[in-house]
Amino acid sequence: MRWQNKRESDNIEDRQNKSSGMRGGVPIKGKTGFILLIIVLVSGYYGVDLTGLLDRSAMNEQPQKTAPIESDAQQQAIKFTSVILASTEDYWSQEFQKLGKKYVQPKLVLYTGSTRTGCGIGQSVMGPFYCSADQTVYLDLSFYQDLKQKMGGGGDFAQGYVIAHEIGHHVQNLLGTFSYFDRLKQGQPQKIVNQLSVKLELQADCYAGLWGNAMDRENILDVGDLESALNTAEAIGDDRLQKQGQGYVMPDSFTHGTSAQRYQWFMQGFDNGNLSKCDTFSR
Ligand SMILES: [Zn+2]
């Protein structure tokens, strides 16, 4: 993916090498004097992660200590993340304009280990996640390495897919899909709630595919990019992760969709480039 020299976002806050984000962080760019207010909401918030590992205590995975990234590589990773975030801002601003709505840009916080969020303490073992209470995506850059080494994914477009998926949750938040989801799941048994969660997650995959389509139209994708994103979509399917983590698969406990479904819905967005094709709830 040829992302170099593209616009960078003003909405990144770097809390790396800071303890638990207690005092907030310093934005890399943007307004000076920014004070992070930590507002803990007791209800009505979502913390939506990429893989559902958060709730999968059966995997019993402890946070991995990763070696500090070389500062050059780290700078590159920050820059890359910033460019990808900017590309989602550009894409979704246009789409919202078509809908006659205004796109409110989310924040993206980079952190190491753990950090405070509007949805409680975020930990890197959860993988990247979106918190609707503070409209922020939380990302530990070591996830890029995990993606490559543990999940057989990797490559810049695959990393972009992961960010675009989280931004997809922000879009769902703005479009009222979270509230809709909340109403649908009211009083339902866990099995049904899980099925609804799968629909929510697959829609975020489809939205990531829409972003991918926009990147493709900009002509910045390289040979093999699409394949790497699809490999990643498959690598983080519930069935694959459960098999790896606990040795067996329990479809009723799926919250994110199978590898095949995640592949299919990313492609659905990528092929069509049309928001209306991402209605996972009525299908
Ligand atoms: Zn998700």
PDB file of C-alpha atoms and ligand atoms in Angstrom:
ATOM      1  CA  MET A   1       0.000   0.000   0.000  1.00  0.00           C
ATOM      2  CA  ARG A   2       1.506   3.317  -1.009  1.00  0.00           C
ATOM      3  CA  TRP A   3       0.478   5.410   1.985  1.00  0.00           C
ATOM      4  CA  GLN A   4       3.593   7.558   2.284  1.00  0.00           C
ATOM      5  CA  ASN A   5       3.250  11.316   1.817  1.00  0.00           C
ATOM      6  CA  LYS A   6      -0.485  11.217   2.436  1.00  0.00           C
ATOM      7  CA  ARG A   7      -2.309  13.494   4.837  1.00  0.00           C
ATOM      8  CA  GLU A   8      -1.953  12.676   8.537  1.00  0.00           C
ATOM      9  CA  SER A   9      -4.754  12.997  11.063  1.00  0.00           C
ATOM     10  CA  ASP A  10      -4.897  15.581  13.846  1.00  0.00           C
ATOM     11  CA  ASN A  11      -6.872  13.192  16.017  1.00  0.00           C
ATOM     12  CA  ILE A  12      -4.112  10.950  17.321  1.00  0.00           C
ATOM     13  CA  GLU A  13      -3.065  11.081  20.938  1.00  0.00           C
ATOM     14  CA  ASP A  14       0.161   9.320  21.911  1.00  0.00           C
ATOM     15  CA  ARG A  15       0.107   7.807  25.396  1.00  0.00           C
ATOM     16  CA  GLN A  16       2.895   5.346  24.740  1.00  0.00           C
ATOM     17  CA  ASN A  17       5.522   5.195  27.463  1.00  0.00           C
ATOM     18  CA  LYS A  18       3.069   6.716  29.905  1.00  0.00           C
ATOM     19  CA  SER A  19       1.628   5.007  32.951  1.00  0.00           C
ATOM     20  CA  SER A  20      -2.012   3.965  32.521  1.00  0.00           C
ATOM     21  CA  GLY A  21      -2.933   7.261  30.910  1.00  0.00           C
ATOM     22  CA  MET A  22      -3.698   8.730  34.321  1.00  0.00           C
ATOM     23  CA  ARG A  23      -2.857  12.233  33.306  1.00  0.00           C
ATOM     24  CA  GLY A  24      -3.985  11.865  29.764  1.00  0.00           C
ATOM     25  CA  GLY A  25      -1.527  12.356  26.984  1.00  0.00           C
ATOM     26  CA  VAL A  26      -0.023  14.857  24.684  1.00  0.00           C
ATOM     27  CA  PRO A  27      -1.451  15.054  21.200  1.00  0.00           C
ATOM     28  CA  ILE A  28       1.179  14.635  18.518  1.00  0.00           C
ATOM     29  CA  LYS A  29      -0.492  17.296  16.465  1.00  0.00           C
ATOM     30  CA  GLY A  30      -3.478  19.485  16.949  1.00  0.00           C
ATOM     31  CA  LYS A  31      -4.650  21.829  19.644  1.00  0.00           C
ATOM     32  CA  THR A  32      -2.268  22.670  22.428  1.00  0.00           C
ATOM     33  CA  GLY A  33      -3.548  22.793  25.956  1.00  0.00           C
ATOM     34  CA  PHE A  34      -5.715  19.778  25.360  1.00  0.00           C
ATOM     35  CA  ILE A  35      -6.769  18.318  28.674  1.00  0.00           C
ATOM     36  CA  LEU A  36      -8.090  14.818  28.719  1.00  0.00           C
ATOM     37  CA  LEU A  37     -11.167  14.526  30.823  1.00  0.00           C
ATOM     38  CA  ILE A  38     -11.804  11.037  31.958  1.00  0.00           C
ATOM     39  CA  ILE A  39     -15.509  10.555  32.191  1.00  0.00           C
ATOM     40  CA  VAL A  40     -16.630   7.193  33.373  1.00  0.00           C
ATOM     41  CA  LEU A  41     -20.148   6.547  32.311  1.00  0.00           C
ATOM     42  CA  VAL A  42     -21.968   3.903  34.266  1.00  0.00           C
ATOM     43  CA  SER A  43     -24.296   2.838  31.517  1.00  0.00           C
ATOM     44  CA  GLY A  44     -24.974   3.077  27.838  1.00  0.00           C
ATOM     45  CA  TYR A  45     -21.445   2.606  26.633  1.00  0.00           C
ATOM     46  CA  TYR A  46     -19.811   0.076  24.423  1.00  0.00           C
ATOM     47  CA  GLY A  47     -16.294  -1.108  24.226  1.00  0.00           C
ATOM     48  CA  VAL A  48     -16.144  -3.072  21.031  1.00  0.00           C
ATOM     49  CA  ASP A  49     -12.986  -4.979  20.352  1.00  0.00           C
ATOM     50  CA  LEU A  50     -11.703  -6.538  17.196  1.00  0.00           C
ATOM     51  CA  THR A  51     -11.676 -10.187  18.048  1.00  0.00           C
ATOM     52  CA  GLY A  52     -13.796 -10.759  21.140  1.00  0.00           C
ATOM     53  CA  LEU A  53     -10.714 -11.968  22.996  1.00  0.00           C
ATOM     54  CA  LEU A  54     -11.747  -9.713  25.842  1.00  0.00           C
ATOM     55  CA  ASP A  55     -14.586 -12.043  26.794  1.00  0.00           C
ATOM     56  CA  ARG A  56     -12.796 -15.208  25.903  1.00  0.00           C
ATOM     57  CA  SER A  57     -11.330 -15.956  29.292  1.00  0.00           C
ATOM     58  CA  ALA A  58     -11.143 -19.610  28.232  1.00  0.00           C
ATOM     59  CA  MET A  59      -8.102 -18.634  26.200  1.00  0.00           C
ATOM     60  CA  ASN A  60      -6.493 -17.519  29.419  1.00  0.00           C
ATOM     61  CA  GLU A  61      -4.027 -15.430  27.543  1.00  0.00           C
ATOM     62  CA  GLN A  62      -1.828 -13.059  29.475  1.00  0.00           C
ATOM     63  CA  PRO A  63      -0.616  -9.787  28.011  1.00  0.00           C
ATOM     64  CA  GLN A  64       2.577 -10.474  26.149  1.00  0.00           C
ATOM     65  CA  LYS A  65       5.606  -8.433  26.929  1.00  0.00           C
ATOM     66  CA  THR A  66       6.915  -7.281  23.622  1.00  0.00           C
ATOM     67  CA  ALA A  67      10.329  -5.838  23.112  1.00  0.00           C
ATOM     68  CA  PRO A  68      10.323  -2.061  22.646  1.00  0.00           C
ATOM     69  CA  ILE A  69       9.954  -1.197  19.013  1.00  0.00           C
ATOM     70  CA  GLU A  70      12.932   0.529  17.468  1.00  0.00           C
ATOM     71  CA  SER A  71      12.188   4.211  17.505  1.00  0.00           C
ATOM     72  CA  ASP A  72      12.468   4.511  13.721  1.00  0.00           C
ATOM     73  CA  ALA A  73      10.030   1.683  13.217  1.00  0.00           C
ATOM     74  CA  GLN A  74       7.814   3.152  15.899  1.00  0.00           C
ATOM     75  CA  GLN A  75       7.786   6.534  14.218  1.00  0.00           C
ATOM     76  CA  GLN A  76       6.828   4.842  10.976  1.00  0.00           C
ATOM     77  CA  ALA A  77       4.037   2.913  12.685  1.00  0.00           C
ATOM     78  CA  ILE A  78       2.652   6.105  14.234  1.00  0.00           C
ATOM     79  CA  LYS A  79       2.820   7.908  10.925  1.00  0.00           C
ATOM     80  CA  PHE A  80       1.159   5.018   9.142  1.00  0.00           C
ATOM     81  CA  THR A  81      -1.660   4.886  11.711  1.00  0.00           C
ATOM     82  CA  SER A  82      -2.144   8.615  11.367  1.00  0.00           C
ATOM     83  CA  VAL A  83      -2.384   8.408   7.569  1.00  0.00           C
ATOM     84  CA  ILE A  84      -4.885   5.547   7.752  1.00  0.00           C
ATOM     85  CA  LEU A  85      -6.992   7.450  10.273  1.00  0.00           C
ATOM     86  CA  ALA A  86      -6.945  10.494   7.976  1.00  0.00           C
ATOM     87  CA  SER A  87      -8.048   8.340   5.045  1.00  0.00           C
ATOM     88  CA  THR A  88     -11.055   7.099   7.056  1.00  0.00           C
ATOM     89  CA  GLU A  89     -11.888  10.710   7.982  1.00  0.00           C
ATOM     90  CA  ASP A  90     -11.864  11.705   4.325  1.00  0.00           C
ATOM     91  CA  TYR A  91     -13.888   8.710   3.217  1.00  0.00           C
ATOM     92  CA  TRP A  92     -16.560   8.873   5.917  1.00  0.00           C
ATOM     93  CA  SER A  93     -16.905  12.663   5.739  1.00  0.00           C
ATOM     94  CA  GLN A  94     -17.894  12.268   2.095  1.00  0.00           C
ATOM     95  CA  GLU A  95     -20.268   9.402   2.801  1.00  0.00           C
ATOM     96  CA  PHE A  96     -21.964  11.278   5.633  1.00  0.00           C
ATOM     97  CA  GLN A  97     -22.297  14.312   3.412  1.00  0.00           C
ATOM     98  CA  LYS A  98     -24.197  12.159   0.907  1.00  0.00           C
ATOM     99  CA  LEU A  99     -26.537  11.191   3.744  1.00  0.00           C
ATOM    100  CA  GLY A 100     -26.958  14.838   4.700  1.00  0.00           C
ATOM    101  CA  LYS A 101     -25.162  14.216   7.989  1.00  0.00           C
ATOM    102  CA  LYS A 102     -21.990  15.533   9.539  1.00  0.00           C
ATOM    103  CA  TYR A 103     -19.214  13.087  10.290  1.00  0.00           C
ATOM    104  CA  VAL A 104     -17.793  13.645  13.763  1.00  0.00           C
ATOM    105  CA  GLN A 105     -14.174  12.534  13.659  1.00  0.00           C
ATOM    106  CA  PRO A 106     -13.185  10.031  16.351  1.00  0.00           C
ATOM    107  CA  LYS A 107      -9.965  10.135  18.354  1.00  0.00           C
ATOM    108  CA  LEU A 108      -7.344   7.422  18.219  1.00  0.00           C
ATOM    109  CA  VAL A 109      -5.202   6.776  21.286  1.00  0.00           C
ATOM    110  CA  LEU A 110      -1.892   4.924  21.032  1.00  0.00           C
ATOM    111  CA  TYR A 111      -0.883   3.260  24.263  1.00  0.00           C
ATOM    112  CA  THR A 112       1.330   0.538  25.656  1.00  0.00           C
ATOM    113  CA  GLY A 113       0.074  -2.155  28.013  1.00  0.00           C
ATOM    114  CA  SER A 114      -2.982  -0.546  29.562  1.00  0.00           C
ATOM    115  CA  THR A 115      -4.752   2.791  29.634  1.00  0.00           C
ATOM    116  CA  ARG A 116      -7.852   4.500  31.006  1.00  0.00           C
ATOM    117  CA  THR A 117     -10.761   4.792  28.619  1.00  0.00           C
ATOM    118  CA  GLY A 118     -14.352   5.974  28.814  1.00  0.00           C
ATOM    119  CA  CYS A 119     -15.260   2.272  28.898  1.00  0.00           C
ATOM    120  CA  GLY A 120     -12.954   1.234  31.750  1.00  0.00           C
ATOM    121  CA  ILE A 121      -9.330   0.165  31.641  1.00  0.00           C
ATOM    122  CA  GLY A 122      -8.164  -0.804  28.158  1.00  0.00           C
ATOM    123  CA  GLN A 123      -5.559  -3.523  27.852  1.00  0.00           C
ATOM    124  CA  SER A 124      -3.518  -4.457  24.841  1.00  0.00           C
ATOM    125  CA  VAL A 125      -4.507  -8.127  25.220  1.00  0.00           C
ATOM    126  CA  MET A 126      -7.971  -7.023  24.101  1.00  0.00           C
ATOM    127  CA  GLY A 127      -6.582  -6.023  20.740  1.00  0.00           C
ATOM    128  CA  PRO A 128      -7.648  -2.740  19.174  1.00  0.00           C
ATOM    129  CA  PHE A 129     -11.084  -1.573  20.310  1.00  0.00           C
ATOM    130  CA  TYR A 130     -13.540   1.295  20.036  1.00  0.00           C
ATOM    131  CA  CYS A 131     -15.172   2.938  23.032  1.00  0.00           C
ATOM    132  CA  SER A 132     -18.388   4.781  22.200  1.00  0.00           C
ATOM    133  CA  ALA A 133     -18.478   6.679  25.506  1.00  0.00           C
ATOM    134  CA  ASP A 134     -15.485   8.771  24.431  1.00  0.00           C
ATOM    135  CA  GLN A 135     -15.712   8.074  20.676  1.00  0.00           C
ATOM    136  CA  THR A 136     -12.155   6.814  20.658  1.00  0.00           C
ATOM    137  CA  VAL A 137     -10.250   3.925  19.124  1.00  0.00           C
ATOM    138  CA  TYR A 138      -7.541   2.466  21.372  1.00  0.00           C
ATOM    139  CA  LEU A 139      -4.546   0.792  19.797  1.00  0.00           C
ATOM    140  CA  ASP A 140      -1.344  -0.715  21.142  1.00  0.00           C
ATOM    141  CA  LEU A 141       1.060  -0.689  18.213  1.00  0.00           C
ATOM    142  CA  SER A 142       2.432  -4.081  19.269  1.00  0.00           C
ATOM    143  CA  PHE A 143      -0.793  -5.434  17.759  1.00  0.00           C
ATOM    144  CA  TYR A 144       0.735  -4.950  14.315  1.00  0.00           C
ATOM    145  CA  GLN A 145       3.418  -7.474  15.267  1.00  0.00           C
ATOM    146  CA  ASP A 146       0.899  -9.857  16.839  1.00  0.00           C
ATOM    147  CA  LEU A 147      -1.054  -9.719  13.620  1.00  0.00           C
ATOM    148  CA  LYS A 148       1.981 -10.773  11.661  1.00  0.00           C
ATOM    149  CA  GLN A 149       3.451 -13.326  14.054  1.00  0.00           C
ATOM    150  CA  LYS A 150       0.464 -14.909  15.794  1.00  0.00           C
ATOM    151  CA  MET A 151      -2.379 -14.422  13.367  1.00  0.00           C
ATOM    152  CA  GLY A 152      -0.629 -14.933  10.089  1.00  0.00           C
ATOM    153  CA  GLY A 153      -1.857 -11.550   8.911  1.00  0.00           C
ATOM    154  CA  GLY A 154       0.198  -8.450   8.541  1.00  0.00           C
ATOM    155  CA  GLY A 155       1.153  -6.022   5.872  1.00  0.00           C
ATOM    156  CA  ASP A 156       0.053  -2.420   5.829  1.00  0.00           C
ATOM    157  CA  PHE A 157      -3.307  -2.894   4.143  1.00  0.00           C
ATOM    158  CA  ALA A 158      -4.172  -5.625   6.672  1.00  0.00           C
ATOM    159  CA  GLN A 159      -3.281  -3.228   9.479  1.00  0.00           C
ATOM    160  CA  GLY A 160      -5.404  -0.613   7.754  1.00  0.00           C
ATOM    161  CA  TYR A 161      -8.326  -3.047   7.687  1.00  0.00           C
ATOM    162  CA  VAL A 162      -8.061  -3.429  11.462  1.00  0.00           C
ATOM    163  CA  ILE A 163      -8.196   0.336  12.012  1.00  0.00           C
ATOM    164  CA  ALA A 164     -10.987   0.714   9.456  1.00  0.00           C
ATOM    165  CA  HIS A 165     -12.972  -2.000  11.276  1.00  0.00           C
ATOM    166  CA  GLU A 166     -12.745  -0.052  14.539  1.00  0.00           C
ATOM    167  CA  ILE A 167     -13.694   3.158  12.743  1.00  0.00           C
ATOM    168  CA  GLY A 168     -16.626   1.137  11.390  1.00  0.00           C
ATOM    169  CA  HIS A 169     -17.871   0.841  14.975  1.00  0.00           C
ATOM    170  CA  HIS A 170     -17.629   4.610  15.311  1.00  0.00           C
ATOM    171  CA  VAL A 171     -19.748   4.960  12.179  1.00  0.00           C
ATOM    172  CA  GLN A 172     -22.288   2.567  13.711  1.00  0.00           C
ATOM    173  CA  ASN A 173     -22.310   4.710  16.818  1.00  0.00           C
ATOM    174  CA  LEU A 174     -22.965   7.889  14.813  1.00  0.00           C
ATOM    175  CA  LEU A 175     -25.630   6.261  12.644  1.00  0.00           C
ATOM    176  CA  GLY A 176     -27.539   4.964  15.658  1.00  0.00           C
ATOM    177  CA  THR A 177     -26.789   1.293  15.032  1.00  0.00           C
ATOM    178  CA  PHE A 178     -25.536   0.816  18.592  1.00  0.00           C
ATOM    179  CA  SER A 179     -28.847   2.092  19.989  1.00  0.00           C
ATOM    180  CA  TYR A 180     -30.694  -0.181  17.553  1.00  0.00           C
ATOM    181  CA  PHE A 181     -28.545  -3.109  18.666  1.00  0.00           C
ATOM    182  CA  ASP A 182     -29.278  -2.215  22.279  1.00  0.00           C
ATOM    183  CA  ARG A 183     -33.036  -2.278  21.669  1.00  0.00           C
ATOM    184  CA  LEU A 184     -32.893  -5.563  19.751  1.00  0.00           C
ATOM    185  CA  LYS A 185     -30.975  -7.402  22.426  1.00  0.00           C
ATOM    186  CA  GLN A 186     -33.236  -6.272  25.276  1.00  0.00           C
ATOM    187  CA  GLY A 187     -34.434  -9.287  27.238  1.00  0.00           C
ATOM    188  CA  GLN A 188     -32.991 -11.777  24.745  1.00  0.00           C
ATOM    189  CA  PRO A 189     -31.073 -14.900  25.800  1.00  0.00           C
ATOM    190  CA  GLN A 190     -27.287 -14.863  25.410  1.00  0.00           C
ATOM    191  CA  LYS A 191     -27.423 -16.946  22.244  1.00  0.00           C
ATOM    192  CA  ILE A 192     -29.515 -14.295  20.467  1.00  0.00           C
ATOM    193  CA  VAL A 193     -27.387 -11.457  21.872  1.00  0.00           C
ATOM    194  CA  ASN A 194     -24.333 -13.206  20.419  1.00  0.00           C
ATOM    195  CA  GLN A 195     -26.017 -13.506  17.019  1.00  0.00           C
ATOM    196  CA  LEU A 196     -26.784  -9.783  17.076  1.00  0.00           C
ATOM    197  CA  SER A 197     -23.191  -9.068  18.066  1.00  0.00           C
ATOM    198  CA  VAL A 198     -22.018 -11.057  15.028  1.00  0.00           C
ATOM    199  CA  LYS A 199     -24.194  -8.833  12.802  1.00  0.00           C
ATOM    200  CA  LEU A 200     -22.685  -5.721  14.386  1.00  0.00           C
ATOM    201  CA  GLU A 201     -19.143  -7.006  13.852  1.00  0.00           C
ATOM    202  CA  LEU A 202     -19.696  -8.185  10.287  1.00  0.00           C
ATOM    203  CA  GLN A 203     -21.111  -4.777   9.439  1.00  0.00           C
ATOM    204  CA  ALA A 204     -17.889  -3.200  10.781  1.00  0.00           C
ATOM    205  CA  ASP A 205     -15.988  -5.587   8.486  1.00  0.00           C
ATOM    206  CA  CYS A 206     -18.161  -4.494   5.567  1.00  0.00           C
ATOM    207  CA  TYR A 207     -17.490  -0.835   6.434  1.00  0.00           C
ATOM    208  CA  ALA A 208     -13.759  -1.646   6.468  1.00  0.00           C
ATOM    209  CA  GLY A 209     -14.285  -3.098   2.993  1.00  0.00           C
ATOM    210  CA  LEU A 210     -15.874   0.195   1.878  1.00  0.00           C
ATOM    211  CA  TRP A 211     -12.765   2.010   3.061  1.00  0.00           C
ATOM    212  CA  GLY A 212     -10.678  -0.562   1.165  1.00  0.00           C
ATOM    213  CA  ASN A 213     -12.697   0.180  -1.948  1.00  0.00           C
ATOM    214  CA  ALA A 214     -11.921   3.893  -1.533  1.00  0.00           C
ATOM    215  CA  MET A 215      -8.194   3.096  -1.223  1.00  0.00           C
ATOM    216  CA  ASP A 216      -8.443   0.975  -4.346  1.00  0.00           C
ATOM    217  CA  ARG A 217     -10.095   3.838  -6.226  1.00  0.00           C
ATOM    218  CA  GLU A 218      -7.223   6.083  -5.122  1.00  0.00           C
ATOM    219  CA  ASN A 219      -4.990   3.579  -6.832  1.00  0.00           C
ATOM    220  CA  ILE A 220      -2.632   3.143  -3.889  1.00  0.00           C
ATOM    221  CA  LEU A 221      -3.003  -0.606  -3.359  1.00  0.00           C
ATOM    222  CA  ASP A 222      -0.200  -2.974  -4.290  1.00  0.00           C
ATOM    223  CA  VAL A 223      -0.444  -6.503  -5.591  1.00  0.00           C
ATOM    224  CA  GLY A 224      -1.161  -8.796  -2.639  1.00  0.00           C
ATOM    225  CA  ASP A 225      -2.712  -6.080  -0.446  1.00  0.00           C
ATOM    226  CA  LEU A 226      -6.275  -7.322  -0.780  1.00  0.00           C
ATOM    227  CA  GLU A 227      -5.149 -10.866  -0.112  1.00  0.00           C
ATOM    228  CA  SER A 228      -3.354  -9.834   3.088  1.00  0.00           C
ATOM    229  CA  ALA A 229      -6.468  -8.083   4.416  1.00  0.00           C
ATOM    230  CA  LEU A 230      -8.582 -11.123   3.586  1.00  0.00           C
ATOM    231  CA  ASN A 231      -6.076 -13.407   5.313  1.00  0.00           C
ATOM    232  CA  THR A 232      -6.388 -11.228   8.385  1.00  0.00           C
ATOM    233  CA  ALA A 233     -10.197 -11.266   8.246  1.00  0.00           C
ATOM    234  CA  GLU A 234     -10.023 -15.055   8.193  1.00  0.00           C
ATOM    235  CA  ALA A 235      -7.377 -15.197  10.923  1.00  0.00           C
ATOM    236  CA  ILE A 236      -9.628 -13.360  13.389  1.00  0.00           C
ATOM    237  CA  GLY A 237     -12.783 -15.391  12.744  1.00  0.00           C
ATOM    238  CA  ASP A 238     -14.408 -16.809  15.882  1.00  0.00           C
ATOM    239  CA  ASP A 239     -14.107 -20.418  14.709  1.00  0.00           C
ATOM    240  CA  ARG A 240     -10.405 -20.093  13.934  1.00  0.00           C
ATOM    241  CA  LEU A 241      -9.633 -18.305  17.217  1.00  0.00           C
ATOM    242  CA  GLN A 242     -11.664 -20.756  19.280  1.00  0.00           C
ATOM    243  CA  LYS A 243     -10.006 -23.738  17.675  1.00  0.00           C
ATOM    244  CA  GLN A 244      -6.607 -22.229  18.348  1.00  0.00           C
ATOM    245  CA  GLY A 245      -7.479 -21.132  21.880  1.00  0.00           C
ATOM    246  CA  GLN A 246      -9.522 -23.974  23.287  1.00  0.00           C
ATOM    247  CA  GLY A 247      -9.277 -26.706  20.674  1.00  0.00           C
ATOM    248  CA  TYR A 248     -12.977 -26.804  19.824  1.00  0.00           C
ATOM    249  CA  VAL A 249     -15.660 -24.542  18.366  1.00  0.00           C
ATOM    250  CA  MET A 250     -18.891 -23.362  20.001  1.00  0.00           C
ATOM    251  CA  PRO A 251     -20.963 -21.576  17.351  1.00  0.00           C
ATOM    252  CA  ASP A 252     -23.538 -20.266  19.863  1.00  0.00           C
ATOM    253  CA  SER A 253     -20.793 -18.319  21.595  1.00  0.00           C
ATOM    254  CA  PHE A 254     -19.598 -16.606  18.419  1.00  0.00           C
ATOM    255  CA  THR A 255     -19.659 -12.830  18.727  1.00  0.00           C
ATOM    256  CA  HIS A 256     -17.696 -11.718  15.657  1.00  0.00           C
ATOM    257  CA  GLY A 257     -18.498 -14.226  12.914  1.00  0.00           C
ATOM    258  CA  THR A 258     -16.649 -17.092  11.328  1.00  0.00           C
ATOM    259  CA  SER A 259     -13.554 -16.687   9.175  1.00  0.00           C
ATOM    260  CA  ALA A 260     -15.696 -17.261   6.080  1.00  0.00           C
ATOM    261  CA  GLN A 261     -18.234 -14.623   7.148  1.00  0.00           C
ATOM    262  CA  ARG A 262     -15.593 -12.025   7.963  1.00  0.00           C
ATOM    263  CA  TYR A 263     -13.935 -12.647   4.600  1.00  0.00           C
ATOM    264  CA  GLN A 264     -17.279 -12.446   2.814  1.00  0.00           C
ATOM    265  CA  TRP A 265     -18.433  -9.183   4.439  1.00  0.00           C
ATOM    266  CA  PHE A 266     -15.124  -7.417   3.940  1.00  0.00           C
ATOM    267  CA  MET A 267     -15.370  -8.375   0.245  1.00  0.00           C
ATOM    268  CA  GLN A 268     -18.998  -7.269   0.154  1.00  0.00           C
ATOM    269  CA  GLY A 269     -17.878  -3.762   1.097  1.00  0.00           C
ATOM    270  CA  PHE A 270     -14.755  -3.841  -1.041  1.00  0.00           C
ATOM    271  CA  ASP A 271     -16.559  -5.010  -4.189  1.00  0.00           C
ATOM    272  CA  ASN A 272     -19.585  -2.744  -3.944  1.00  0.00           C
ATOM    273  CA  GLY A 273     -18.224   0.413  -2.337  1.00  0.00           C
ATOM    274  CA  ASN A 274     -21.780   1.197  -1.319  1.00  0.00           C
ATOM    275  CA  LEU A 275     -22.965   1.748   2.236  1.00  0.00           C
ATOM    276  CA  SER A 276     -26.392   0.268   1.531  1.00  0.00           C
ATOM    277  CA  LYS A 277     -24.783  -3.097   0.753  1.00  0.00           C
ATOM    278  CA  CYS A 278     -23.604  -3.443   4.354  1.00  0.00           C
ATOM    279  CA  ASP A 279     -26.956  -4.115   6.002  1.00  0.00           C
ATOM    280  CA  THR A 280     -26.022  -7.222   7.941  1.00  0.00           C
ATOM    281  CA  PHE A 281     -29.040  -6.874  10.245  1.00  0.00           C
ATOM    282  CA  SER A 282     -31.673  -7.625   7.636  1.00  0.00           C
ATOM    283  CA  ARG A 283     -29.724 -10.524   6.143  1.00  0.00           C
TER     284      ARG A 283
HETATM  285 ZN    ZN B   1     -15.330  -5.117  16.108  1.00  0.00          ZN
END
